[in-house]
mmCIF file of C-alpha atoms in Angstrom:
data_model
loop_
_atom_site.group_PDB
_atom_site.id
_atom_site.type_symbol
_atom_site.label_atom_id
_atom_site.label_comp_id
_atom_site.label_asym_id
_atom_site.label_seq_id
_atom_site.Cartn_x
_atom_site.Cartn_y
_atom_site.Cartn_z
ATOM 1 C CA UNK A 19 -30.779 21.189 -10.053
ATOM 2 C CA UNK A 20 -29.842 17.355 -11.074
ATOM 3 C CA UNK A 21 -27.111 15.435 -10.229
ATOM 4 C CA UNK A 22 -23.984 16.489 -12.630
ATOM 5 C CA UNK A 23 -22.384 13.900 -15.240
ATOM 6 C CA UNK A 24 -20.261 12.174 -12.338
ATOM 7 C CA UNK A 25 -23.023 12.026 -9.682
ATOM 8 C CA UNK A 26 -25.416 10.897 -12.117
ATOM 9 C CA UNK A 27 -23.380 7.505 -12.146
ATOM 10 C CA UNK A 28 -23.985 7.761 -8.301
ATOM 11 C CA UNK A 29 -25.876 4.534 -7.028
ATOM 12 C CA UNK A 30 -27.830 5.205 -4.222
ATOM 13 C CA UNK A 31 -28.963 2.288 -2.119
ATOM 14 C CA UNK A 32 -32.742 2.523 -0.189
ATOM 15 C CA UNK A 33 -33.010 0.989 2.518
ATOM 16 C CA UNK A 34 -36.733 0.692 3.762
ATOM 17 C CA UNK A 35 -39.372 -1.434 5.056
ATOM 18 C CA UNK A 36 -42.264 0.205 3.647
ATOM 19 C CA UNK A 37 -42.454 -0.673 -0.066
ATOM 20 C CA UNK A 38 -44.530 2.934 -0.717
ATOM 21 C CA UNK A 39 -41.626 5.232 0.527
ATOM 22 C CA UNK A 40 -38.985 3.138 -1.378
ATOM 23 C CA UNK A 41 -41.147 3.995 -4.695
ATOM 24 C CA UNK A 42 -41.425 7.693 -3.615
ATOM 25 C CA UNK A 43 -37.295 7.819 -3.012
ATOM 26 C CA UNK A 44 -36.950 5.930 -6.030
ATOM 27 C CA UNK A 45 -39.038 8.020 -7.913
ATOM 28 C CA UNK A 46 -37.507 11.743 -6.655
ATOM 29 C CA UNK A 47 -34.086 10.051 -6.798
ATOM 30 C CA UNK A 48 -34.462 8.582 -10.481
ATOM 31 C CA UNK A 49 -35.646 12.018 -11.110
ATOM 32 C CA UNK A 50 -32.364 13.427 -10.247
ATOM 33 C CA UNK A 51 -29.974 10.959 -12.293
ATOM 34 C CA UNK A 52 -29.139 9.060 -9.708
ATOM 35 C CA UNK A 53 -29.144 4.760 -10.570
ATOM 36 C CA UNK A 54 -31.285 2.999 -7.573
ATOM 37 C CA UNK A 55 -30.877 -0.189 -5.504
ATOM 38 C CA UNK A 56 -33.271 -1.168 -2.970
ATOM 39 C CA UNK A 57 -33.539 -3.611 0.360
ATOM 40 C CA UNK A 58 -36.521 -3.715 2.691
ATOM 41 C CA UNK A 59 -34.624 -4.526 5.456
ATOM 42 C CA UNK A 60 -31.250 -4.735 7.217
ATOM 43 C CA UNK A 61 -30.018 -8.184 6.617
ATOM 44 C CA UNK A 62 -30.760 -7.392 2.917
ATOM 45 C CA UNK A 63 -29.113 -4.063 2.805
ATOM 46 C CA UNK A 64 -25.837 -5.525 4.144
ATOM 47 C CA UNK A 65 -26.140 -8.406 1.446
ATOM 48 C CA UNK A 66 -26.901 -5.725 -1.619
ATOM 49 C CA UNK A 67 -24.297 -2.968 -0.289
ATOM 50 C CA UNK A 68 -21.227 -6.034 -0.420
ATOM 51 C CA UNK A 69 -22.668 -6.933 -3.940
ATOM 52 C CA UNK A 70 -23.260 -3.757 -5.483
ATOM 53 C CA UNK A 71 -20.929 -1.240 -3.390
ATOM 54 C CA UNK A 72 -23.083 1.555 -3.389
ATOM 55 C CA UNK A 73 -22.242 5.712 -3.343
ATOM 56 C CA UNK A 74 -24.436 6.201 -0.842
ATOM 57 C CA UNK A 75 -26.870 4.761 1.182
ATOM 58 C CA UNK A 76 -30.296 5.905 2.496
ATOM 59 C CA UNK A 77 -31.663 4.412 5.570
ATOM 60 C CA UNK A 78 -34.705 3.934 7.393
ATOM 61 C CA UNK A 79 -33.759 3.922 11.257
ATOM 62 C CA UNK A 80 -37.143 1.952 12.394
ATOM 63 C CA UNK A 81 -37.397 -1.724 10.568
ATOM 64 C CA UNK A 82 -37.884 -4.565 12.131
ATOM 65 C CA UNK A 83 -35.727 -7.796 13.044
ATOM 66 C CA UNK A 84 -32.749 -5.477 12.187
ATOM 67 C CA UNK A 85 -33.384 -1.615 12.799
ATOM 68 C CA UNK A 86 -31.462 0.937 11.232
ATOM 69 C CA UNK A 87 -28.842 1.764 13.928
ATOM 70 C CA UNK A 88 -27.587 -1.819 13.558
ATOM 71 C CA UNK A 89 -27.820 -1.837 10.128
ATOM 72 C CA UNK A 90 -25.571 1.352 10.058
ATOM 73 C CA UNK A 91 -23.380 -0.182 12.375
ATOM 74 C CA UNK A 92 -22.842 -3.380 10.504
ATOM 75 C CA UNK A 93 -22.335 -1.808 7.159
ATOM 76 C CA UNK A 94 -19.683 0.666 8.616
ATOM 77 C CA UNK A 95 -17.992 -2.677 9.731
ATOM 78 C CA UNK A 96 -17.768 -3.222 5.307
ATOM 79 C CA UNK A 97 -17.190 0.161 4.810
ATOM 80 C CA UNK A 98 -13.932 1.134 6.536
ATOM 81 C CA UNK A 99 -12.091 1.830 3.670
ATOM 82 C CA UNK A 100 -15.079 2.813 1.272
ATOM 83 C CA UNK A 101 -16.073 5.844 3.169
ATOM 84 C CA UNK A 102 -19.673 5.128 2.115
ATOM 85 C CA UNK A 103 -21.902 7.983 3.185
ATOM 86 C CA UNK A 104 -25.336 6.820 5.384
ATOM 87 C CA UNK A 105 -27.647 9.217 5.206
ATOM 88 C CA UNK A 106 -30.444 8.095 8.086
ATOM 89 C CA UNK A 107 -34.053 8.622 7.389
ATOM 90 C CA UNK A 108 -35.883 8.775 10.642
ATOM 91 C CA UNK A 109 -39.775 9.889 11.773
ATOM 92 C CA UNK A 110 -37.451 9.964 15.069
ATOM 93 C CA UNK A 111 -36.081 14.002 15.834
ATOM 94 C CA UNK A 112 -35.393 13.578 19.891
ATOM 95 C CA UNK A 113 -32.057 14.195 20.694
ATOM 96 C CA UNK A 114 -30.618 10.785 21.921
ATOM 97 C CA UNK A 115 -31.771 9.237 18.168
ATOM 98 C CA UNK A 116 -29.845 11.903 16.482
ATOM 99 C CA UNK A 117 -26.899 11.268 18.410
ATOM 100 C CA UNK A 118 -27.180 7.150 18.288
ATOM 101 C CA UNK A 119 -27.490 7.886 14.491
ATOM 102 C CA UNK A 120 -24.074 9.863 14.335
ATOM 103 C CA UNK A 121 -22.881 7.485 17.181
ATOM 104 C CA UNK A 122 -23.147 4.044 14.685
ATOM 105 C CA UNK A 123 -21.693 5.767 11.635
ATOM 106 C CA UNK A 124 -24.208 7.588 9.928
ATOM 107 C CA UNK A 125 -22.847 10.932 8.223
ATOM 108 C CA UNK A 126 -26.061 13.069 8.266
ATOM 109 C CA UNK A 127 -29.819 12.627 8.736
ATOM 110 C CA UNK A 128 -33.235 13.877 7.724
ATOM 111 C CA UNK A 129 -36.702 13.500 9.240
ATOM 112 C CA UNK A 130 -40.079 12.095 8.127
ATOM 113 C CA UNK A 131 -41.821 13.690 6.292
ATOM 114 C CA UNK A 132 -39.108 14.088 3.931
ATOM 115 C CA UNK A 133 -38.894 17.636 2.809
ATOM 116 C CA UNK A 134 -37.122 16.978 -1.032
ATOM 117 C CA UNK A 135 -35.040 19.733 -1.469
ATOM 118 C CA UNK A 136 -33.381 19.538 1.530
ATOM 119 C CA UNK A 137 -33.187 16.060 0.551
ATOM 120 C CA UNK A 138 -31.857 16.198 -2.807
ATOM 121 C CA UNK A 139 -29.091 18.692 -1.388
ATOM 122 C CA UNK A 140 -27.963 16.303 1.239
ATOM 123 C CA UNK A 141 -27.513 13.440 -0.960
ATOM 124 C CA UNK A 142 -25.655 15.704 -3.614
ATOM 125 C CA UNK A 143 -23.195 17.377 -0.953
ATOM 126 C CA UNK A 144 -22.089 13.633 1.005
ATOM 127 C CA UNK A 145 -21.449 12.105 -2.709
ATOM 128 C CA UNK A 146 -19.242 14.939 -3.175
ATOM 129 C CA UNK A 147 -17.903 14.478 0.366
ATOM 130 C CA UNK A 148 -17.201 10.993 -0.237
ATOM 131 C CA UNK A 149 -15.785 11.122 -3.663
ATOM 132 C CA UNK A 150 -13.124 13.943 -2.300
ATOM 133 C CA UNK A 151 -12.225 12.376 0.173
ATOM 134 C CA UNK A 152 -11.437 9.046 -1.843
ATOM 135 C CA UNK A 153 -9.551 11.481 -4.042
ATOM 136 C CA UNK A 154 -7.391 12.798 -1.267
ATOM 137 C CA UNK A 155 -6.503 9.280 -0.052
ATOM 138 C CA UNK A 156 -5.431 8.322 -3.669
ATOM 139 C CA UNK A 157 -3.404 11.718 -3.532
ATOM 140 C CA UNK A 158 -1.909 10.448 0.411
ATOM 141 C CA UNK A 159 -1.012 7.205 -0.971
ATOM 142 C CA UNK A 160 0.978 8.083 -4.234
ATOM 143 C CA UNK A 161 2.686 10.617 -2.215
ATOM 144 C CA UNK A 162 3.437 8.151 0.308
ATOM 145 C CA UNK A 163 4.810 5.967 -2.266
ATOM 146 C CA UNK A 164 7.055 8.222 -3.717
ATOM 147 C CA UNK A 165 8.484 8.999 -0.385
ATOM 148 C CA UNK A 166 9.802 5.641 -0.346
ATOM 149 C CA UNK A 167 10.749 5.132 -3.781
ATOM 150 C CA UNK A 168 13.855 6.222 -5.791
ATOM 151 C CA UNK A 169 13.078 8.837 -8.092
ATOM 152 C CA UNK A 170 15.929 7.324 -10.521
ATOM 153 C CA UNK A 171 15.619 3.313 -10.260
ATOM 154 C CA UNK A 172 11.950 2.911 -9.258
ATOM 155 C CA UNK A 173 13.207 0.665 -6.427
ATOM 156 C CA UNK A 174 12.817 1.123 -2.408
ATOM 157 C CA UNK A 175 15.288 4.566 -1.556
ATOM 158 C CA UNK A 176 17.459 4.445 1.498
ATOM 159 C CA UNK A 177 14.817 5.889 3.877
ATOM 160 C CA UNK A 178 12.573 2.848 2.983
ATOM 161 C CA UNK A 179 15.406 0.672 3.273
ATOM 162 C CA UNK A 180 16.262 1.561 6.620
ATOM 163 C CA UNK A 181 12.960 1.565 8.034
ATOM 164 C CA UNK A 182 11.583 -1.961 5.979
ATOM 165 C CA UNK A 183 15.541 -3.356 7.568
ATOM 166 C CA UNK A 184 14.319 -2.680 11.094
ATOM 167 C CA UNK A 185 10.702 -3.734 10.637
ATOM 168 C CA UNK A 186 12.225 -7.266 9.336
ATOM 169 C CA UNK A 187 15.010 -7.223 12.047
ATOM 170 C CA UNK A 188 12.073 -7.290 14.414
ATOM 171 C CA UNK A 189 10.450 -9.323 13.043
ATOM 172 C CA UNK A 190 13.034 -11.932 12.574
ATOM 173 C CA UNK A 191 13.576 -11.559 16.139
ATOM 174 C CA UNK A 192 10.561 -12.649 17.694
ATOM 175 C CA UNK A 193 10.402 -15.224 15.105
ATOM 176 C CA UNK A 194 13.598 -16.673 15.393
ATOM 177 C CA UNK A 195 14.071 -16.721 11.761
ATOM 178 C CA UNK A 196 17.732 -15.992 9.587
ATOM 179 C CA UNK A 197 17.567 -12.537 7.906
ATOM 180 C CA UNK A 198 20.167 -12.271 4.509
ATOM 181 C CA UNK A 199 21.241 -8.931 3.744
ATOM 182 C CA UNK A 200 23.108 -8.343 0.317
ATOM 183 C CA UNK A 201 24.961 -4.908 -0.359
ATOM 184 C CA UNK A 202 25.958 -4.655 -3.933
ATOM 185 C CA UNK A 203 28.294 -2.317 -5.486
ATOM 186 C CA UNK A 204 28.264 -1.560 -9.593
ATOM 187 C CA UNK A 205 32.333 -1.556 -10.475
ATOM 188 C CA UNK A 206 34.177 1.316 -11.194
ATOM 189 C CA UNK A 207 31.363 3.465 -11.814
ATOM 190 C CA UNK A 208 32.912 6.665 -11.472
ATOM 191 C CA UNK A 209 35.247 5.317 -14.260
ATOM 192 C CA UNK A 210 31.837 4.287 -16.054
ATOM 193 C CA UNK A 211 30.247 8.031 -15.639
ATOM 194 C CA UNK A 212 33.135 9.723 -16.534
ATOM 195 C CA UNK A 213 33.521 7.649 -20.064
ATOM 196 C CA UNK A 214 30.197 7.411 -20.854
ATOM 197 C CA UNK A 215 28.458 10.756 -19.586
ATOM 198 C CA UNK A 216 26.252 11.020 -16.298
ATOM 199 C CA UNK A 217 22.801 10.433 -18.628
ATOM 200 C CA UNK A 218 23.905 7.139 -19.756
ATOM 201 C CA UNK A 219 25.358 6.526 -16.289
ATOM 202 C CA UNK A 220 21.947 6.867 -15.215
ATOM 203 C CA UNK A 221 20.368 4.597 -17.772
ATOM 204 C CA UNK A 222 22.755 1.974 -16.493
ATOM 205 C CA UNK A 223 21.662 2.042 -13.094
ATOM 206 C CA UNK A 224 18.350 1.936 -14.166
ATOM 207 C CA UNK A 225 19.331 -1.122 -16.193
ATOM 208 C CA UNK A 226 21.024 -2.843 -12.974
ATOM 209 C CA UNK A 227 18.264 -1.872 -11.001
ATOM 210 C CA UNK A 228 15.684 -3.543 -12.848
ATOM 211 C CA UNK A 229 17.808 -6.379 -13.640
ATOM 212 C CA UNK A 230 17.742 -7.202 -9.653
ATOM 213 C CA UNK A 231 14.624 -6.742 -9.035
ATOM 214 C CA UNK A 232 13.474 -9.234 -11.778
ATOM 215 C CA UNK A 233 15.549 -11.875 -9.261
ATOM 216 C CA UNK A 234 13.805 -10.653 -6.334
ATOM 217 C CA UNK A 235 10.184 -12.056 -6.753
ATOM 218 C CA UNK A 236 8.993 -12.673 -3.303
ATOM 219 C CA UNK A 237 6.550 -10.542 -1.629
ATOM 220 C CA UNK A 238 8.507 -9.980 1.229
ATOM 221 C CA UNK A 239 12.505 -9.247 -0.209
ATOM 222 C CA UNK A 240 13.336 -5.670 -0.637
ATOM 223 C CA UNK A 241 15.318 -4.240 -3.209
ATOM 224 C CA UNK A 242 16.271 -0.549 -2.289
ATOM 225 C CA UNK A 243 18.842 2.187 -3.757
ATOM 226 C CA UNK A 244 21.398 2.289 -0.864
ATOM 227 C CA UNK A 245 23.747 4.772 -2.146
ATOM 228 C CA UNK A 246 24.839 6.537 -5.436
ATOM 229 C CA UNK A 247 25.523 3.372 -7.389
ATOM 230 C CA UNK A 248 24.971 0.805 -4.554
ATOM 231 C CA UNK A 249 21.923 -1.249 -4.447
ATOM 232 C CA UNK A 250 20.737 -3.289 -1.134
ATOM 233 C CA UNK A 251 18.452 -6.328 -1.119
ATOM 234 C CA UNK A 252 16.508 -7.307 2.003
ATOM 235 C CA UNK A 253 16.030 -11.007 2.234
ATOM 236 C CA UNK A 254 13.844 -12.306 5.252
ATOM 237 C CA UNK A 255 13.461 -16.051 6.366
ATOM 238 C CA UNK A 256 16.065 -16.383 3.907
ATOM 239 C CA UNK A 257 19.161 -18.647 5.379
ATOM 240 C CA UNK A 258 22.841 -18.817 4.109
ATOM 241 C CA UNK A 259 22.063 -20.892 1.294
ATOM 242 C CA UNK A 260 19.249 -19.350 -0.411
ATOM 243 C CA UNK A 261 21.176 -16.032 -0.052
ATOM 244 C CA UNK A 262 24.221 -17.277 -1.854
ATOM 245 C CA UNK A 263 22.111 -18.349 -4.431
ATOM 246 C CA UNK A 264 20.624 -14.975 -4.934
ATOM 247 C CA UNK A 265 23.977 -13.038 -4.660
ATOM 248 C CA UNK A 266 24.837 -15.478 -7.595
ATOM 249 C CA UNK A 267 22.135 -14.822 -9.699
ATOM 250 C CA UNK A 268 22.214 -10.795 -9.069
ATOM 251 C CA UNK A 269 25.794 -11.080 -9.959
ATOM 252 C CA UNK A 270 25.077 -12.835 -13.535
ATOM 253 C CA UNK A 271 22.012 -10.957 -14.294
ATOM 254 C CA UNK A 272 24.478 -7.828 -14.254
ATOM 255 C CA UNK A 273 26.701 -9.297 -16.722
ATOM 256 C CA UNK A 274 24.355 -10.941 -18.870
ATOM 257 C CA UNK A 275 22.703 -6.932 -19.430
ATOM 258 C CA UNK A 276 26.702 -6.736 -21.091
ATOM 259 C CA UNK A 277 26.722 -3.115 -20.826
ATOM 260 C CA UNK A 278 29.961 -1.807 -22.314
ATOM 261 C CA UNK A 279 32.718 -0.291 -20.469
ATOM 262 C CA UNK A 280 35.747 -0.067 -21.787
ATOM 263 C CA UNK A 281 37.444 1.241 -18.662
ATOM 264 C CA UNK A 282 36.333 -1.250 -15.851
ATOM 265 C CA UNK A 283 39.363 -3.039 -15.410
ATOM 266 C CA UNK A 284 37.846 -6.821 -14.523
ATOM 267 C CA UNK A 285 35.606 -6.553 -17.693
ATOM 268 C CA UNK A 286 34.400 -5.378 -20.911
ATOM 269 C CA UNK A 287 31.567 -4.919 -19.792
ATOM 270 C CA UNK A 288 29.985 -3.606 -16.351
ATOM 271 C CA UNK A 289 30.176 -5.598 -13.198
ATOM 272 C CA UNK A 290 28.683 -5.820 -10.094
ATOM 273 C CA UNK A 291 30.761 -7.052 -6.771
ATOM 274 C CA UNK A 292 28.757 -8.090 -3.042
ATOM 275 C CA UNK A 293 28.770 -8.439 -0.052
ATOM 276 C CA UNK A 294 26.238 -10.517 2.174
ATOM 277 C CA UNK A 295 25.687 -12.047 5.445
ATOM 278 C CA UNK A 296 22.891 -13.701 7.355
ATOM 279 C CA UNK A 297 21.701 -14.146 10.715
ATOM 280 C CA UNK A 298 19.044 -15.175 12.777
ATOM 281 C CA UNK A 299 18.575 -11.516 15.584
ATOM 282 C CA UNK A 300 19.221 -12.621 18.880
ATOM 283 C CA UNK A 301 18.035 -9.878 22.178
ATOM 284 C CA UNK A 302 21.879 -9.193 21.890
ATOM 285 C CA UNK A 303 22.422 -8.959 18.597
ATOM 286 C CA UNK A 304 22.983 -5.093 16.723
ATOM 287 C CA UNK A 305 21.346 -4.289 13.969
ATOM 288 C CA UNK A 306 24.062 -1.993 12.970
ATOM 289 C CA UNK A 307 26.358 -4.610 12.865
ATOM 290 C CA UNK A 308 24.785 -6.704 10.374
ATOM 291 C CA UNK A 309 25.154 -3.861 8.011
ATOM 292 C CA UNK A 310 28.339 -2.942 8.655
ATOM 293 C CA UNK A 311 29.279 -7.166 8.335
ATOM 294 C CA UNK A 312 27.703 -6.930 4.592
ATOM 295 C CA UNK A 313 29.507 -3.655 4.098
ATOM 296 C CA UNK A 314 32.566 -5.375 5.064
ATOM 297 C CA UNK A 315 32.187 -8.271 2.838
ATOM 298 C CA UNK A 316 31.666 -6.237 -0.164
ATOM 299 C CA UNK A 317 34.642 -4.633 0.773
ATOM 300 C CA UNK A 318 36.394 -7.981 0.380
ATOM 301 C CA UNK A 319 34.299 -8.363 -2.612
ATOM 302 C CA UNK A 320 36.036 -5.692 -3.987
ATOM 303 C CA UNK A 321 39.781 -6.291 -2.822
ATOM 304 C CA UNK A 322 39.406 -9.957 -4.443
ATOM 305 C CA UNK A 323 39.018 -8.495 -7.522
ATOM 306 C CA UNK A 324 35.583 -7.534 -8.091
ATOM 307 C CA UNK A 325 32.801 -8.691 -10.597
ATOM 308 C CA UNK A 326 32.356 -11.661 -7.533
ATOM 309 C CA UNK A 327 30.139 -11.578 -4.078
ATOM 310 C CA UNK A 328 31.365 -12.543 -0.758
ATOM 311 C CA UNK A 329 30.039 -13.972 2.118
ATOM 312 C CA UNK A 330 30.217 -12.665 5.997
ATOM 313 C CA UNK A 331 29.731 -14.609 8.547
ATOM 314 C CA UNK A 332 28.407 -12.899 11.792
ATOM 315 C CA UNK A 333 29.601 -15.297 15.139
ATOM 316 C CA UNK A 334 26.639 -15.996 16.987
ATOM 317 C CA UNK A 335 26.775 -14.163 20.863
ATOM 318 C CA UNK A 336 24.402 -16.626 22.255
ATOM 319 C CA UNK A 337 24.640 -20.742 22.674
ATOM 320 C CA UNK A 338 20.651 -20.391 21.047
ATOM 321 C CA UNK A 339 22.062 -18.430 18.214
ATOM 322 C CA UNK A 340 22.906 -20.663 14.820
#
């Protein structure tokens, strides 16, 4: 039975020093549907498998300058994230070669003579193998991202903000770097929801949400969902100034969107109040406490009248701390 429509595409890379069994494998293989690459030895298999990235590789374990163990080993050094299958091709059936093959990465192995069908089937089954497995990790990863992300706004949710907070905090630490954190707060949304209806309320947060993410470009800032309608942005190696500069622009962004509502109270339109502070995480220092300190200023945010951000300054505990 050939190769189906999807392993057909398969490219199969032979690696061999002996130019007649590379045209007898290319031959069967070709045969089968499969597309061929060759290299007659290791130093050229490692060269053609980075420039090609093949499905699967068949290799000769005896070659000189470079045998196949080596080989194997080397290309599982590339491969770490391909998941590549190596199928070894061996005259070699003594125990310790069979386990050196599986020992340097190889995923299965046949012996010379090569009997074809038992060939063909072992090529078929690891292309599988390897293609579901690549399938699964693509499957791991998008549900890892959604476990982070909020269904609603498309930005980081709290659990990711708590976690990517503590990472930085850490981080921040050993470095001896300032960490900003900004809590913002959408005004009178519960006003907003109950003119408007709890659909558009939810197209407005989407709205805000987007609208602070376009200011936060850097790789390394976080913007996260930290509550119903309150949004939190992680800042690292990000000092008093540049946060104050971002609260500012977060601020505007919100009321340039001009987003009616008619029962605000500080606007026509809606408004966004925060609260920030920075600080550089001393062996002392509580993590906690920098939260609640941009809590508290957003309080004050709001008590001043809204539609503004405020700034909390944390007192250093330490004569290093600045």
């Amino acid at each position: 039975m050939k190769a189906n429509a999807q392993e057909s595409q398969s490219l199969v890379l032979i690696v061999d020093d002996e130019p007649f069994i590379r045209m007898i494998l290319r031959h069967f293989l070709e045969q089968e549907g499969y597309r061929i690459a060759e290299a007659e030895n290791g130093i050229e298999a490692i060269k053609v498998f980075k420039q090609l990235d093949p499905h699967i590789v068949l290799l000769d374990a005896l070659m000189p300058d470079m045998d196949g163990f080596e080989c194997c080993t080397q290309l599982e050094l590339l491969n770490r994230s391909k998941h590549t299958p190596i199928l070894m091709i061996t005259g070699l059936d003594d125990q310790e070669s069979v386990d050196r093959a599986f020992e340097v990465g190889a995923m299965d192995y046949i012996t010379k003579p090569v009997h074809w069908p038992v060939l063909r089937q072992r090529v078929k089954r690891l292309i599988q193998q390897s293609q579901l497995q690549q399938k699964l990790e693509a499957v791991n990863l998008e549900l890892q991202r959604l476990a982070t992300i909020d269904g609603l706004t498309q930005v980081a949710n709290r659990r990711c903000f708590e976690e990517y907070f503590n990472q930085e905090w850490q981080r921040m630490k050993r470095e001896q770097s300032p960490l900003s954190l900004i809590l913002c707060d959408v005004d009178f949304f519960k006003l907003y929801n109950d003119t408007y209806g709890h659909r558009v309320g939810d197209r407005c947060l989407q709205k805000i949400a987007k609208a602070i993410k376009d200011i936060i470009k850097r790789p390394g800032d976080l913007v996260a969902r930290y509550g119903g309608e309150e949004f939190a942005v992680i800042l690292p190696n990000t000092d008093t100034e540049g946060a104050t500069h971002v609260a500012d622009n977060i601020c505007h962004a919100v009321r340039t969107l001009a987003i009616p509502h008619i029962n605000s109270g500080v606007s026509p339109y809606v408004t966004l109040s925060a609260g920030f502070t920075t600080q550089i995480p001393q062996s002392d220092s509580d993590m906690e406490e920098m939260i609640s300190a941009a809590d508290r200023a957003l309080y004050q945010a709001k008590a001043a009248g809204r539609d503004r951000f405020v700034q909390n300054i944390l007192l250093p505990k330490s004569k290093n701390s600045r």
